């Protein structure tokens, strides 16, 4: 039994059930035993591998995107290039290396900001980036960023923010709670009080008993903060995550541990806990702030940004084993059976800013 599981059981026994979002927030960010506070999640020895950890090409193409977005915004000076939720710092390291080649002036004209909630991961990122020429500044919270034009990147950020779940019961919709069962084990239960159903997606009205819907106020609030900063004084944002383009009914809460799905109650604080991102909801928030949005699959985005050409360039003059590795990376990032379709890319910018990739001509 994990230390956090013990504490959560005591808390629920004393105070009653907690919401799924409170459970998720405790599992991920409990100051003592939370997953991001205390564990090393990434890589082969960790629990999951993210796109920047799979291949340098991911960060290289995002660097091209970020430079183009800055350029399309009129190359404002000073401005900020930020990453939110940078994990091990690999994506920003790949981006800065590429930007240095692409446009050496970019580095002197823009400030680099890393927005990271976890003190432990901040230290890892500092170890990787602090000595470089870009000299990033770290912020624990986006609200502390200076008010400047902002080009911001976030990979697998939103899935890590807590989600609320609601369950349809014969007495109407109820918040889905984490309670204790007869044996004193963590289990789901329907909350007691009724709900304001305007919170729910429109197709929830016809859902059968037992149906579950997810709403993520924490994700929407963060998107709103980011969108407000891009609306004025300008910039652009790109957010990549697994999720769906159309909102819908369904339970997507999942735990991952050592690259396997885990029971969501088995190892609180020692397994990653996420849910799919509702991209339509995030895009709507950005549009409410006056921004334009583009949404596409990760495979589509990367291929249209030049993934195949980049792999070809990296592979030229290399041995067969390297070319095979690069081909494998392309497959994992963009293949429909790997991350290519499940992962989506949401881009936001003020009206009239033309972002890459160019509109398809065929
Ligand atoms: N982008 C990285 C890591 C993804 S994991 C990659 O692709 O490998 C999620 C990251 O978001 C972690 O670094 C976590 O600590 C951070 N995080 C979660 N909520 C955050 C918030 N509100 N603000 C900033 N960082 C946050």
Coordinates of C-alpha atoms and ligand atoms in Angstrom, one line a residue:
X1 CA 0.0 0.0 0.0
X2 CA 1.4 3.4 -0.9
X3 CA 1.8 6.1 1.8
X4 CA -0.7 8.4 -0.1
X5 CA -3.3 5.6 -0.3
X6 CA -3.1 5.3 3.5
X7 CA -3.6 9.0 4.0
X8 CA -6.4 9.2 1.5
X9 CA -8.3 6.4 3.2
X10 CA -8.0 8.0 6.6
X11 CA -9.2 11.3 5.1
X12 CA -12.2 9.7 3.4
X13 CA -13.0 7.7 6.6
X14 CA -13.0 10.9 8.6
X15 CA -14.5 13.5 6.2
X16 CA -16.4 11.5 3.6
X17 CA -15.9 10.9 -0.1
X18 CA -13.8 13.2 -2.2
X19 CA -14.4 14.1 -5.9
X20 CA -12.5 12.4 -8.7
X21 CA -10.7 15.8 -9.3
X22 CA -9.6 16.0 -5.7
X23 CA -8.3 12.4 -5.9
X24 CA -6.5 13.1 -9.2
X25 CA -5.0 16.3 -7.8
X26 CA -3.7 14.5 -4.7
X27 CA -2.3 11.6 -6.7
X28 CA -0.4 13.9 -9.1
X29 CA 0.6 16.9 -6.9
X30 CA 0.4 16.0 -3.2
X31 CA 3.3 18.0 -1.8
X32 CA 4.8 14.9 -0.2
X33 CA 3.8 11.8 -2.1
X34 CA 2.3 13.1 -5.4
X35 CA 3.4 11.5 -8.6
X36 CA 5.0 14.6 -10.2
X37 CA 6.4 15.7 -6.8
X38 CA 8.1 12.5 -6.0
X39 CA 8.6 10.2 -9.0
X40 CA 10.6 10.0 -12.1
X41 CA 7.8 9.4 -14.6
X42 CA 9.6 9.6 -18.0
X43 CA 11.6 7.2 -20.2
X44 CA 12.2 3.5 -20.4
X45 CA 12.7 3.1 -16.6
X46 CA 9.7 5.4 -15.8
X47 CA 6.1 4.9 -16.6
X48 CA 5.5 6.5 -20.0
X49 CA 7.5 8.0 -22.9
X50 CA 6.4 11.3 -24.4
X51 CA 7.0 12.5 -28.0
X52 CA 10.1 14.7 -27.2
X53 CA 11.7 11.7 -25.4
X54 CA 11.0 9.5 -28.5
X55 CA 12.7 11.7 -31.0
X56 CA 14.6 15.0 -31.4
X57 CA 12.6 15.6 -34.5
X58 CA 9.5 16.5 -32.4
X59 CA 11.3 19.5 -30.8
X60 CA 12.9 20.5 -34.1
X61 CA 9.6 20.8 -35.9
X62 CA 8.1 22.6 -33.0
X63 CA 11.0 25.1 -33.1
X64 CA 10.2 25.8 -36.7
X65 CA 6.5 26.3 -35.7
X66 CA 7.4 28.6 -32.9
X67 CA 9.8 30.7 -35.1
X68 CA 7.1 30.9 -37.8
X69 CA 4.5 32.0 -35.2
X70 CA 6.8 34.7 -33.9
X71 CA 7.6 35.8 -37.4
X72 CA 3.9 35.9 -38.4
X73 CA 3.2 38.1 -35.3
X74 CA 5.7 40.7 -36.6
X75 CA 8.8 39.5 -34.7
X76 CA 7.9 41.5 -31.5
X77 CA 10.8 42.4 -29.3
X78 CA 11.0 41.7 -26.5
X79 CA 8.8 38.6 -26.4
X80 CA 8.7 35.3 -24.6
X81 CA 9.2 31.8 -25.8
X82 CA 7.7 29.6 -23.1
X83 CA 7.1 26.0 -22.4
X84 CA 4.5 25.0 -19.9
X85 CA 4.9 21.6 -18.2
X86 CA 8.4 20.8 -19.6
X87 CA 9.0 17.5 -17.8
X88 CA 12.7 16.7 -18.3
X89 CA 13.4 19.8 -20.4
X90 CA 14.1 17.7 -23.6
X91 CA 11.7 19.5 -25.8
X92 CA 13.0 23.0 -25.0
X93 CA 16.6 21.8 -25.4
X94 CA 15.8 20.5 -28.9
X95 CA 13.9 23.7 -29.7
X96 CA 16.7 26.0 -28.6
X97 CA 19.3 24.0 -30.5
X98 CA 17.2 24.3 -33.7
X99 CA 16.3 28.0 -33.2
X100 CA 20.1 28.7 -32.8
X101 CA 20.6 27.4 -36.4
X102 CA 17.4 28.8 -37.8
X103 CA 17.8 32.4 -36.7
X104 CA 20.7 33.3 -34.3
X105 CA 19.0 36.6 -33.6
X106 CA 15.9 34.9 -32.2
X107 CA 17.8 33.9 -29.1
X108 CA 18.9 37.5 -28.3
X109 CA 15.5 38.9 -29.2
X110 CA 13.3 36.7 -27.1
X111 CA 13.3 35.6 -23.5
X112 CA 12.9 31.9 -22.7
X113 CA 10.5 30.9 -19.9
X114 CA 9.9 27.5 -18.3
X115 CA 6.6 27.2 -16.4
X116 CA 6.8 24.1 -14.2
X117 CA 4.7 23.3 -11.1
X118 CA 7.0 20.6 -9.8
X119 CA 10.1 21.7 -7.8
X120 CA 11.8 18.4 -8.5
X121 CA 11.3 18.6 -12.3
X122 CA 12.4 22.2 -12.2
X123 CA 15.8 21.1 -10.9
X124 CA 16.1 18.5 -13.6
X125 CA 15.3 21.1 -16.3
X126 CA 17.8 23.5 -14.8
X127 CA 20.5 20.8 -15.0
X128 CA 19.8 20.5 -18.7
X129 CA 19.3 24.1 -19.7
X130 CA 20.8 26.5 -17.3
X131 CA 24.3 26.5 -18.7
X132 CA 23.0 27.1 -22.3
X133 CA 23.1 30.5 -24.0
X134 CA 19.3 31.0 -23.8
X135 CA 19.4 31.4 -19.9
X136 CA 15.7 30.5 -19.3
X137 CA 13.8 31.8 -16.3
X138 CA 11.7 29.4 -14.3
X139 CA 8.2 30.2 -13.1
X140 CA 6.0 28.0 -10.9
X141 CA 2.8 29.5 -12.2
X142 CA 1.9 31.1 -15.5
X143 CA 0.5 34.2 -13.7
X144 CA 4.0 35.3 -12.8
X145 CA 5.1 35.6 -16.5
X146 CA 5.9 39.2 -17.6
X147 CA 3.1 40.6 -19.8
X148 CA 4.9 40.4 -23.2
X149 CA 4.0 38.8 -26.5
X150 CA 4.0 35.1 -25.9
X151 CA 4.7 32.0 -28.0
X152 CA 3.9 29.1 -25.8
X153 CA 4.2 25.3 -26.2
X154 CA 2.7 22.6 -24.0
X155 CA 3.1 18.8 -24.6
X156 CA 1.1 16.4 -22.5
X157 CA 0.3 19.2 -20.1
X158 CA -3.5 19.3 -20.0
X159 CA -4.0 15.6 -19.5
X160 CA -2.2 16.0 -16.2
X161 CA -4.7 18.5 -14.8
X162 CA -7.6 17.1 -12.8
X163 CA -10.9 16.3 -14.3
X164 CA -14.3 16.1 -12.7
X165 CA -16.6 13.1 -13.5
X166 CA -20.3 12.9 -13.4
X167 CA -22.4 9.7 -13.4
X168 CA -26.0 9.3 -14.5
X169 CA -28.1 7.7 -11.7
X170 CA -31.9 6.9 -11.6
X171 CA -32.1 10.1 -9.5
X172 CA -30.3 12.2 -12.1
X173 CA -26.7 13.3 -12.7
X174 CA -24.4 13.1 -9.7
X175 CA -20.7 14.0 -9.2
X176 CA -18.6 10.8 -9.3
X177 CA -16.8 10.5 -5.9
X178 CA -14.0 8.4 -4.5
X179 CA -15.3 6.6 -1.4
X180 CA -14.6 3.5 0.8
X181 CA -16.4 0.2 0.1
X182 CA -17.5 -2.3 2.7
X183 CA -13.9 -3.7 2.9
X184 CA -12.5 -0.2 3.5
X185 CA -11.0 -0.1 0.0
X186 CA -11.1 3.0 -2.4
X187 CA -14.0 2.7 -4.8
X188 CA -16.3 4.9 -6.9
X189 CA -19.6 6.2 -5.6
X190 CA -22.2 8.6 -6.8
X191 CA -22.3 11.9 -4.8
X192 CA -25.4 12.9 -2.8
X193 CA -26.5 16.2 -4.2
X194 CA -28.0 17.1 -7.6
X195 CA -26.1 19.0 -10.2
X196 CA -26.4 22.0 -12.4
X197 CA -26.8 20.1 -15.7
X198 CA -25.7 23.1 -17.8
X199 CA -22.2 21.9 -16.9
X200 CA -22.6 18.8 -19.0
X201 CA -22.1 18.3 -22.7
X202 CA -25.3 18.4 -24.8
X203 CA -25.4 14.7 -25.7
X204 CA -25.4 13.9 -22.0
X205 CA -29.2 14.5 -21.9
X206 CA -29.9 11.1 -23.7
X207 CA -27.3 9.1 -21.7
X208 CA -28.4 5.8 -20.0
X209 CA -28.0 5.2 -16.3
X210 CA -24.4 4.5 -15.4
X211 CA -23.0 6.8 -18.1
X212 CA -20.1 9.0 -17.2
X213 CA -19.1 12.4 -18.5
X214 CA -16.0 14.4 -17.8
X215 CA -15.7 18.1 -17.3
X216 CA -12.3 19.8 -16.6
X217 CA -12.7 23.2 -15.0
X218 CA -8.9 23.3 -14.1
X219 CA -8.0 22.7 -17.8
X220 CA -10.4 25.3 -19.0
X221 CA -9.2 27.9 -16.4
X222 CA -5.6 27.4 -17.5
X223 CA -6.5 27.6 -21.2
X224 CA -8.4 30.8 -20.4
X225 CA -5.4 32.3 -18.7
X226 CA -3.1 31.4 -21.6
X227 CA -5.6 32.6 -24.2
X228 CA -6.0 36.0 -22.5
X229 CA -2.2 36.5 -22.5
X230 CA -2.1 35.7 -26.2
X231 CA -5.1 37.8 -27.1
X232 CA -3.2 40.8 -25.7
X233 CA -0.3 41.6 -26.3
X234 CA -0.1 38.9 -29.0
X235 CA 1.7 35.7 -29.8
X236 CA 0.5 32.1 -30.3
X237 CA 0.1 28.8 -28.5
X238 CA 0.4 25.1 -29.4
X239 CA -0.8 22.3 -27.2
X240 CA -0.4 18.6 -27.9
X241 CA -2.1 15.8 -26.0
X242 CA -4.1 12.7 -26.3
X243 CA -7.8 13.4 -26.5
X244 CA -10.8 13.9 -28.7
X245 CA -11.9 16.5 -31.1
X246 CA -15.7 16.0 -30.4
X247 CA -16.9 16.1 -26.8
X248 CA -18.7 13.0 -25.7
X249 CA -19.9 10.7 -23.0
X250 CA -17.4 8.3 -21.6
X251 CA -14.9 7.5 -18.8
X252 CA -11.3 8.1 -19.9
X253 CA -9.6 8.2 -16.5
X254 CA -6.6 6.0 -16.6
X255 CA -3.5 5.1 -14.6
X256 CA -0.2 4.1 -16.2
X257 CA 2.7 2.4 -14.3
X258 CA 5.8 1.0 -15.9
X259 CA 4.3 1.3 -19.3
X260 CA 1.2 -0.8 -18.4
X261 CA -2.3 0.3 -17.5
X262 CA -2.9 0.1 -13.8
X263 CA -6.0 0.2 -11.7
X264 CA -6.7 3.8 -10.8
X265 CA -7.0 3.0 -7.1
X266 CA -4.1 0.5 -6.9
X267 CA -1.1 2.8 -6.5
X268 CA -2.1 6.4 -5.8
X269 CA 1.0 8.7 -6.2
X270 CA 3.0 5.9 -7.8
X271 CA 1.2 5.7 -11.1
X272 CA 0.5 8.4 -13.6
X273 CA -3.2 9.4 -13.6
X274 CA -4.6 11.1 -16.7
X275 CA -7.8 11.5 -18.7
X276 CA -8.3 12.4 -22.4
X277 CA -8.3 16.1 -23.2
X278 CA -11.6 17.5 -24.6
X279 CA -10.0 19.7 -27.3
X280 CA -13.3 21.1 -28.5
X281 CA -13.9 22.6 -25.0
X282 CA -10.4 24.1 -24.9
X283 CA -10.7 25.5 -28.4
X284 CA -14.1 27.1 -27.5
X285 CA -12.4 28.9 -24.5
X286 CA -9.7 30.3 -26.8
X287 CA -12.3 31.5 -29.3
X288 CA -14.2 33.2 -26.4
X289 CA -11.0 35.2 -25.9
X290 CA -11.2 36.3 -29.6
X291 CA -8.5 33.9 -30.8
X292 CA -8.6 31.7 -33.9
X293 CA -8.0 28.0 -33.4
X294 CA -6.7 25.1 -35.5
X295 CA -7.0 21.5 -34.5
X296 CA -5.5 18.5 -36.2
X297 CA -4.0 15.1 -35.4
X298 CA -0.4 14.9 -34.4
X299 CA 0.4 12.7 -37.4
X300 CA -1.1 15.2 -39.8
X301 CA 0.7 18.1 -38.0
X302 CA 4.1 16.5 -38.0
X303 CA 4.0 15.2 -41.6
X304 CA 2.8 18.6 -42.9
X305 CA 5.6 20.3 -40.9
X306 CA 8.2 18.2 -42.7
X307 CA 8.7 15.1 -40.5
X308 CA 9.5 12.8 -43.4
X309 CA 12.0 15.3 -45.0
X310 CA 13.7 15.9 -41.6
X311 CA 14.1 12.1 -41.0
X312 CA 15.5 11.8 -44.6
X313 CA 18.0 14.6 -43.9
X314 CA 19.1 13.1 -40.6
X315 CA 19.4 9.7 -42.1
X316 CA 21.5 10.7 -45.1
X317 CA 25.1 9.5 -44.7
X318 CA 24.1 7.3 -41.8
X319 CA 24.3 3.6 -41.4
X320 CA 21.3 1.3 -41.9
X321 CA 20.7 0.9 -38.1
X322 CA 20.4 4.7 -37.7
X323 CA 18.0 4.9 -40.6
X324 CA 15.9 2.1 -39.1
X325 CA 15.8 3.9 -35.8
X326 CA 14.7 7.1 -37.5
X327 CA 12.0 5.2 -39.4
X328 CA 10.8 3.8 -36.1
X329 CA 10.6 7.2 -34.5
X330 CA 8.6 8.5 -37.5
X331 CA 6.2 5.6 -37.0
X332 CA 5.8 6.1 -33.3
X333 CA 5.2 9.9 -33.6
X334 CA 3.0 9.9 -36.7
X335 CA 1.8 6.4 -37.4
X336 CA -2.0 5.9 -37.1
X337 CA -1.5 2.9 -34.7
X338 CA 0.9 4.8 -32.5
X339 CA 0.6 8.5 -31.5
X340 CA -0.4 9.9 -34.9
X341 CA -4.2 9.7 -34.5
X342 CA -4.8 9.5 -30.8
X343 CA -2.7 12.7 -30.2
X344 CA -4.1 16.0 -31.3
X345 CA -2.6 19.4 -31.8
X346 CA -4.4 22.6 -30.9
X347 CA -3.0 25.9 -32.2
X348 CA -4.3 29.3 -31.1
X349 CA -3.4 32.8 -32.2
X350 CA -5.1 36.2 -32.7
X351 CA -7.2 36.6 -35.8
X352 CA -5.2 37.1 -39.0
X353 CA -2.0 35.4 -37.8
X354 CA -1.2 32.7 -40.3
X355 CA 0.3 29.7 -38.6
X356 CA 2.1 26.7 -40.1
X357 CA 1.5 24.1 -41.4
X358 CA 0.3 25.8 -44.6
X359 CA -3.2 24.8 -45.6
X360 CA -3.1 21.6 -47.7
X361 CA -3.2 22.3 -51.4
X362 CA -4.1 18.8 -52.6
Ligands
LIG1 N1 6.1 18.1 -21.6 C1 6.8 17.0 -21.0 C2 6.2 16.5 -19.7 C3 4.8 16.1 -19.7 S1 4.2 15.6 -18.1 C4 7.0 15.9 -22.1 O1 6.4 16.0 -23.1 O2 7.8 15.0 -21.8 C5 3.3 17.0 -17.5 C6 4.2 18.1 -17.0 O3 3.4 19.2 -16.7 C7 5.1 17.8 -15.8 O4 6.3 18.5 -16.0 C8 4.3 18.4 -14.7 O5 5.0 18.7 -13.5 C9 3.8 19.7 -15.4 N2 2.6 20.4 -14.9 C10 1.4 19.9 -14.5 N3 0.5 20.9 -14.2 C11 1.2 22.1 -14.4 C12 0.8 23.5 -14.2 N4 -0.4 23.8 -13.8 N5 1.8 24.4 -14.6 C13 3.0 24.0 -15.0 N6 3.4 22.7 -15.1 C14 2.5 21.8 -14.8

